[in-house]
mmCIF file of C-alpha atoms in Angstrom:
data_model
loop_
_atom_site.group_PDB
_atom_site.id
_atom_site.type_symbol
_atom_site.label_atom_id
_atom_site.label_comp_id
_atom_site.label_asym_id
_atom_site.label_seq_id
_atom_site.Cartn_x
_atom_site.Cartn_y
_atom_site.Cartn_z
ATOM 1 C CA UNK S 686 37.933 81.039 44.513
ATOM 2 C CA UNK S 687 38.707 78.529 41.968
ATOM 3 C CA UNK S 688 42.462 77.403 40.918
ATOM 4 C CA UNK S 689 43.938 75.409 38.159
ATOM 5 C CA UNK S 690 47.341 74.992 38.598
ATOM 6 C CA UNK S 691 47.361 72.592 35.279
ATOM 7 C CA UNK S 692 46.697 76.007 33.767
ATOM 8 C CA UNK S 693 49.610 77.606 35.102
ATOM 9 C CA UNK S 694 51.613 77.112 31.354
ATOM 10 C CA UNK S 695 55.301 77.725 30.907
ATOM 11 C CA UNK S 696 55.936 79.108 33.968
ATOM 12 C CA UNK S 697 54.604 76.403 36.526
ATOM 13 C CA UNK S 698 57.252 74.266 34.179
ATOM 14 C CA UNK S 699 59.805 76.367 34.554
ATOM 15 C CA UNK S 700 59.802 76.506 37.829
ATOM 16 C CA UNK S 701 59.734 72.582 38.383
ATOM 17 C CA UNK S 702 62.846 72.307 36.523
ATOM 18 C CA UNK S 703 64.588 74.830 38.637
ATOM 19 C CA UNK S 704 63.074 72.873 41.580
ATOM 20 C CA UNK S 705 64.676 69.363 39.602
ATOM 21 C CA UNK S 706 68.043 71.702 39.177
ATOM 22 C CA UNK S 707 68.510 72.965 42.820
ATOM 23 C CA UNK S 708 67.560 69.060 43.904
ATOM 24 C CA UNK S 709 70.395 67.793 42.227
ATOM 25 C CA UNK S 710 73.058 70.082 43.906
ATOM 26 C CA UNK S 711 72.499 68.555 47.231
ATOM 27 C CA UNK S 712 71.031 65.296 47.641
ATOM 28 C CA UNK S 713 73.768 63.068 47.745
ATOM 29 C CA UNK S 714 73.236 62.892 51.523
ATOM 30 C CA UNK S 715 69.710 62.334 50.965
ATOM 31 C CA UNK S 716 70.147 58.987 48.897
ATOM 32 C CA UNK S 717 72.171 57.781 52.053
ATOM 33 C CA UNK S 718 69.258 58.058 54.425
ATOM 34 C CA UNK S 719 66.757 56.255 51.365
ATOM 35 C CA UNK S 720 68.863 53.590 50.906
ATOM 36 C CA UNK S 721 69.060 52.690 54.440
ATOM 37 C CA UNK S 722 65.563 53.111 54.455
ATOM 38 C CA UNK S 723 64.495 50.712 51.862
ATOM 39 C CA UNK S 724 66.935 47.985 53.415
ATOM 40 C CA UNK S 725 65.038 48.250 56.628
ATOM 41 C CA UNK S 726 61.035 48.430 54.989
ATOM 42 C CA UNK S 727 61.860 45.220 53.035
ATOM 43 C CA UNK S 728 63.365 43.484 56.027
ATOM 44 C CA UNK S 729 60.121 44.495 58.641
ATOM 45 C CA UNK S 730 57.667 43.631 55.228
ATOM 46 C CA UNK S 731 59.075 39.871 55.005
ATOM 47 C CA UNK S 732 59.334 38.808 58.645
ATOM 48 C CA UNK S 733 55.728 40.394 58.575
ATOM 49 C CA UNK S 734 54.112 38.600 55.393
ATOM 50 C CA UNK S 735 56.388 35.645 56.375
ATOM 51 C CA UNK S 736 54.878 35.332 59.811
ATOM 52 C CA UNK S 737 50.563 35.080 58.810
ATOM 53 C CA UNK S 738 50.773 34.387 55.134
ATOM 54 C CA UNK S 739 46.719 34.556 55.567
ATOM 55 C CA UNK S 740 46.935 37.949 56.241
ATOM 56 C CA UNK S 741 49.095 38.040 53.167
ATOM 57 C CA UNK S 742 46.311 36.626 51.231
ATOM 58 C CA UNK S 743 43.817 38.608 51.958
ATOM 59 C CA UNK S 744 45.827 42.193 51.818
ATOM 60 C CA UNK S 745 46.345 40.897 48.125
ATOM 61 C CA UNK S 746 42.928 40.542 47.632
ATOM 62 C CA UNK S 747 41.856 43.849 49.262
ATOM 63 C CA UNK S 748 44.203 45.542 47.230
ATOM 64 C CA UNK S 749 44.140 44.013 43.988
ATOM 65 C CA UNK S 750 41.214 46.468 42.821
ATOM 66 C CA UNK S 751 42.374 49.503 44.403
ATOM 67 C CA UNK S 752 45.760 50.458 44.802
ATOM 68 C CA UNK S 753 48.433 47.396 44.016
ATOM 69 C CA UNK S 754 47.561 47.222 40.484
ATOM 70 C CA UNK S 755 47.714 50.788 39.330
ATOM 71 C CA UNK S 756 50.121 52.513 37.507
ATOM 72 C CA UNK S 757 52.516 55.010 38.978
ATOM 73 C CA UNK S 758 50.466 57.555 37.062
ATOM 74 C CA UNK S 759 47.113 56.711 38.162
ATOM 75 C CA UNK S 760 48.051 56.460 41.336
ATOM 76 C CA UNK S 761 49.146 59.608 41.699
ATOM 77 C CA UNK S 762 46.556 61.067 39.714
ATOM 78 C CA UNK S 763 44.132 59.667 42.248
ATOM 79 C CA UNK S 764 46.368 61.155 45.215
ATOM 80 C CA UNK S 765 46.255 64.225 44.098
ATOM 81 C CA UNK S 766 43.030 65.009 43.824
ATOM 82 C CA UNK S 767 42.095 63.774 47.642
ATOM 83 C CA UNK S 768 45.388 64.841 48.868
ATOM 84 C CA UNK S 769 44.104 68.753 49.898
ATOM 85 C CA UNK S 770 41.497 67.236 52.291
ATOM 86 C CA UNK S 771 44.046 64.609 53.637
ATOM 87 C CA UNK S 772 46.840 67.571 53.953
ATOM 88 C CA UNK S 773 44.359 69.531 55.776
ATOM 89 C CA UNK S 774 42.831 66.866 58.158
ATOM 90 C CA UNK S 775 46.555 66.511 59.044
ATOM 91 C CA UNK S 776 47.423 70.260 59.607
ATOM 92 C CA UNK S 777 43.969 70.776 61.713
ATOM 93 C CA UNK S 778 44.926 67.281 64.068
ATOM 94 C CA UNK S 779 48.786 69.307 64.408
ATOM 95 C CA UNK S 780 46.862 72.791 65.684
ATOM 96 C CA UNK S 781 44.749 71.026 68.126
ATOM 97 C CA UNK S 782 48.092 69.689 69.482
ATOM 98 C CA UNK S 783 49.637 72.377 69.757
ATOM 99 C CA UNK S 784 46.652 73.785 70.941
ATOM 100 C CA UNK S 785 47.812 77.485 70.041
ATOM 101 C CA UNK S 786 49.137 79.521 66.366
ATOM 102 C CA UNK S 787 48.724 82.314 65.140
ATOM 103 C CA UNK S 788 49.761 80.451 61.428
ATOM 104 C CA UNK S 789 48.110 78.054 59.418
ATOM 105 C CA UNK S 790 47.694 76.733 55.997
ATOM 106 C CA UNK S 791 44.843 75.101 53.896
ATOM 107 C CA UNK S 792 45.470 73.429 50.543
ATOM 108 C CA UNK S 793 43.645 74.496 48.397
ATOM 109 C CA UNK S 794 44.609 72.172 44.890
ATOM 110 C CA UNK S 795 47.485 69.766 44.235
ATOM 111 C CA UNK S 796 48.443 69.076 40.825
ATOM 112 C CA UNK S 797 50.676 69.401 38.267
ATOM 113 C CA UNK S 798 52.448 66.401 38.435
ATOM 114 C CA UNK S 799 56.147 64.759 36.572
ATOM 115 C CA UNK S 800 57.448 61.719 36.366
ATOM 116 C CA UNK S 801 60.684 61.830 35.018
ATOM 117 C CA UNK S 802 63.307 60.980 37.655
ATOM 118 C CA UNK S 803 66.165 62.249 38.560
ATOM 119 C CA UNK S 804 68.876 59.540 38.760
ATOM 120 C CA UNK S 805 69.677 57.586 41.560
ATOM 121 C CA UNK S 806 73.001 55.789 42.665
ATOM 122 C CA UNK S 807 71.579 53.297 45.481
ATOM 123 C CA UNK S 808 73.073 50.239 46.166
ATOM 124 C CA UNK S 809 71.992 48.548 49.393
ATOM 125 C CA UNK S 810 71.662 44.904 50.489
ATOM 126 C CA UNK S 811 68.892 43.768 52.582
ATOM 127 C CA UNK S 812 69.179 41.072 55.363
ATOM 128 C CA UNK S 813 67.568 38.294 53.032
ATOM 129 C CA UNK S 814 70.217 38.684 50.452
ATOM 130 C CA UNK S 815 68.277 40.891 48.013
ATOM 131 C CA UNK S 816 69.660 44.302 46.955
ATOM 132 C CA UNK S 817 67.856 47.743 46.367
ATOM 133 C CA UNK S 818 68.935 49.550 43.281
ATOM 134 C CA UNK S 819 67.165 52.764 41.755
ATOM 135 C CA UNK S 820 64.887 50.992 40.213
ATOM 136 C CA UNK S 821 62.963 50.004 43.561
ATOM 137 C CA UNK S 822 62.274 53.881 43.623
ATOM 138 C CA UNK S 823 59.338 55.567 42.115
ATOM 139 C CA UNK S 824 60.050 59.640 41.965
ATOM 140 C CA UNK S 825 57.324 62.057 41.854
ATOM 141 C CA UNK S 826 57.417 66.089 41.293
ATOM 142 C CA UNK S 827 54.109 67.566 41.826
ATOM 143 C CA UNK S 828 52.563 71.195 43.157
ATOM 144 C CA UNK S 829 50.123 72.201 45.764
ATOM 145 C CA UNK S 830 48.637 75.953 46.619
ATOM 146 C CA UNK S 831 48.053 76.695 50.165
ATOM 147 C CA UNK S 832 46.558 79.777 51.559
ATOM 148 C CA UNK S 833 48.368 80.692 54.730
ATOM 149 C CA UNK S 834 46.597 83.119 57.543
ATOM 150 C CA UNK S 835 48.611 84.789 59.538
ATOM 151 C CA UNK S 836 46.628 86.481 62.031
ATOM 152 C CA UNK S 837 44.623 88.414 59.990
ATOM 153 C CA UNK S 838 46.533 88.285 56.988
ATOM 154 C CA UNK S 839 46.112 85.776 53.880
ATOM 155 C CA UNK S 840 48.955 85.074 52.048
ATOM 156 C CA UNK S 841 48.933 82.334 49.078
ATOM 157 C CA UNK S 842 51.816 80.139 48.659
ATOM 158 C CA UNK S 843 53.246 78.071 45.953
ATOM 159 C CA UNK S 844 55.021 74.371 46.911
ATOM 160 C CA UNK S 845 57.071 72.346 44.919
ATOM 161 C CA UNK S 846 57.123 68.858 46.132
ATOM 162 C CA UNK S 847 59.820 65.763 45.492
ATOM 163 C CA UNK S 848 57.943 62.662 46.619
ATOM 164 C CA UNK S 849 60.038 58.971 46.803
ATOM 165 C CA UNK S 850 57.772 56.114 46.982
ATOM 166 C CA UNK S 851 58.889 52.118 47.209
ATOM 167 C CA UNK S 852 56.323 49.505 45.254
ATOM 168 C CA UNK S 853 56.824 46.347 47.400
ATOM 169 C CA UNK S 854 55.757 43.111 45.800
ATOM 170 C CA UNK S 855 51.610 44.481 47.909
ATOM 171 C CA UNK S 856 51.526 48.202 47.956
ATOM 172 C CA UNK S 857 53.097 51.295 48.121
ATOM 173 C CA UNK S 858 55.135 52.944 50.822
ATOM 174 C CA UNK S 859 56.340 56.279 51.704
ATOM 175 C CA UNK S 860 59.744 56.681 51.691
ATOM 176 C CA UNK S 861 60.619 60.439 51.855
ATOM 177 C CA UNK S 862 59.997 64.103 50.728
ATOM 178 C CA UNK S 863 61.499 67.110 49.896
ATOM 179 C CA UNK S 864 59.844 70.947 49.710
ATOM 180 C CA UNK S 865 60.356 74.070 48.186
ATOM 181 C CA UNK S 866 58.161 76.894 48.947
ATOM 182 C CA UNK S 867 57.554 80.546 47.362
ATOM 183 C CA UNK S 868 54.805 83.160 47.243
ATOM 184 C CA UNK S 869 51.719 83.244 44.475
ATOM 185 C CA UNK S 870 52.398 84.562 42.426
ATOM 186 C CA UNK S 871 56.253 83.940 42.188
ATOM 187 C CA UNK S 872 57.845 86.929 42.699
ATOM 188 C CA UNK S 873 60.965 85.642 43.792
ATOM 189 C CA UNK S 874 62.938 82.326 44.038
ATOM 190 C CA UNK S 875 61.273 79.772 46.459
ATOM 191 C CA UNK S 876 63.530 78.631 49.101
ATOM 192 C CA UNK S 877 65.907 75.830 49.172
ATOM 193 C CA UNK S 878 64.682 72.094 49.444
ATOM 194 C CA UNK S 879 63.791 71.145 52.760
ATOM 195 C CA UNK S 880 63.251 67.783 54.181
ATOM 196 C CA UNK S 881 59.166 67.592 54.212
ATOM 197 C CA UNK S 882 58.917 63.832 55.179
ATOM 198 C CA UNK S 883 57.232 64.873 58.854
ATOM 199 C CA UNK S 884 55.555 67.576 57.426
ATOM 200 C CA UNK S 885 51.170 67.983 57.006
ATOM 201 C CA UNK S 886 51.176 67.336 53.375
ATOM 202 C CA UNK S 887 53.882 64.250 53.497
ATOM 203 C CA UNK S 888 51.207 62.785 56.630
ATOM 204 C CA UNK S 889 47.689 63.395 54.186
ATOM 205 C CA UNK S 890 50.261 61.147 51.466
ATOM 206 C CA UNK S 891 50.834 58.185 53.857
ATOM 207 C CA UNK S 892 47.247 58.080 55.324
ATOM 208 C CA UNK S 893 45.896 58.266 51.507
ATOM 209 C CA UNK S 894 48.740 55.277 50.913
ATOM 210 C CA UNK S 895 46.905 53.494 54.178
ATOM 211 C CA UNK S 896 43.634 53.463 53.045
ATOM 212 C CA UNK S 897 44.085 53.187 49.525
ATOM 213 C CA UNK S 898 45.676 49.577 50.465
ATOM 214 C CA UNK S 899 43.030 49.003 52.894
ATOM 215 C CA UNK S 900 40.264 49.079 50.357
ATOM 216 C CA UNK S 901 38.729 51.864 51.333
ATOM 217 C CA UNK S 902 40.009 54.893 48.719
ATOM 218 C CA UNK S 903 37.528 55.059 45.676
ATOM 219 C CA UNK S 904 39.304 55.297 42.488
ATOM 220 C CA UNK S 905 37.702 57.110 39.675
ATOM 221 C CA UNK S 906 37.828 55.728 36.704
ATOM 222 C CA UNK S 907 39.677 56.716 33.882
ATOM 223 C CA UNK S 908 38.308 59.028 30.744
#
């Protein structure tokens, strides 16, 4: 079967901004949790970098070609298109774990992607002195479709995604995520945002994020 979610139209739209709307009713605890979060990243990143500025030298250089220099937009471009096969490595390694289900999903295509952020109030001051503001936060709103079997049943799902990433002064980091999931095709609203940040398709992101700055993530070049 072959899906294009960029062909979705109006309504895939539609239903991001209601995704963007319902996100802004309750995330005020959420921005808590991030800005905490970003304090404690930058802290653990300088004593790191700080400690073998070598290794510092040579991240840079592993980096510079694949992952540190792109844009926001390429980036994610790039991450979309390998994240089914990352989400679905993930969600595999969770069933052997748990050894038994009788439910499981596979991605099947990611896309759709926004960049227009919602606005932040963050305002947190690291241990060095330096202070986190919005603007340390990159905000991403994309879509996947996963088929889901339950026992012998397929059902197709729609989920809309609200991705925070940090751009340190050598890569990209994971900071959090938030879900929304409905049926395909929508017949009804999807549910409420969820924290996702543990979740198989947040895991394929931050393995994508580790070997993109390892070197080892090819990224297609641009049309």
């Amino acid at each position: 079967m072959k899906v294009d979610i960029k062909g979705q139209g109006s309504r895939g739209a539609d239903e991001t901004k209601r995704f963007v709307l319902s996100c802004k009713a309750g995330y005020s605890r959420w921005l808590i949790a991030l800005g905490l979060w970003l304090a404690i990243a930058n802290s653990f990143e300088t004593i790191a970098f700080s400690q073998n500025p070598s290794s510092q030298s040579s991240l840079r250089t592993q980096r510079k070609f694949v992952c540190h220099e792109q844009s926001l937009e390429i980036l994610i471009t790039q991450l979309l298109r390998d994240l089914p096969s990352y989400a679905n490595r993930a969600s595999q390694r969770g069933r052997r774990l748990r050894r038994s289900s009788d439910i499981y999903s596979y991605m099947l295509v990611a896309g759709r992607p926004e960049f227009q952020p919602l606005p932040l109030k963050i305002d947190g001051s690291h241990t060095d002195g330096q202070k986190n503001t919005a603007s340390d936060v990159e905000q991403v709103f994309f879509t996947t479709l996963e088929r889901q079997y339950v026992g012998k049943k397929i059902v197709e799902l729609e989920e809309f995604h609200w991705l925070f990433l940090t751009k340190t002064a050598n890569n990209r980091r994971f900071v959090m995520m938030f879900s929304q999931i409905g049926t395909y095709p929508l017949q009804q609203p999807p549910s409420p945002p969820r924290d996702s940040s543990n979740g198989s398709v947040a895991q394929g992101i931050k393995a994508w994020l580790r070997d993109c700055q390892a070197g080892s993530v090819r990224v297609r070049s641009q049309p």
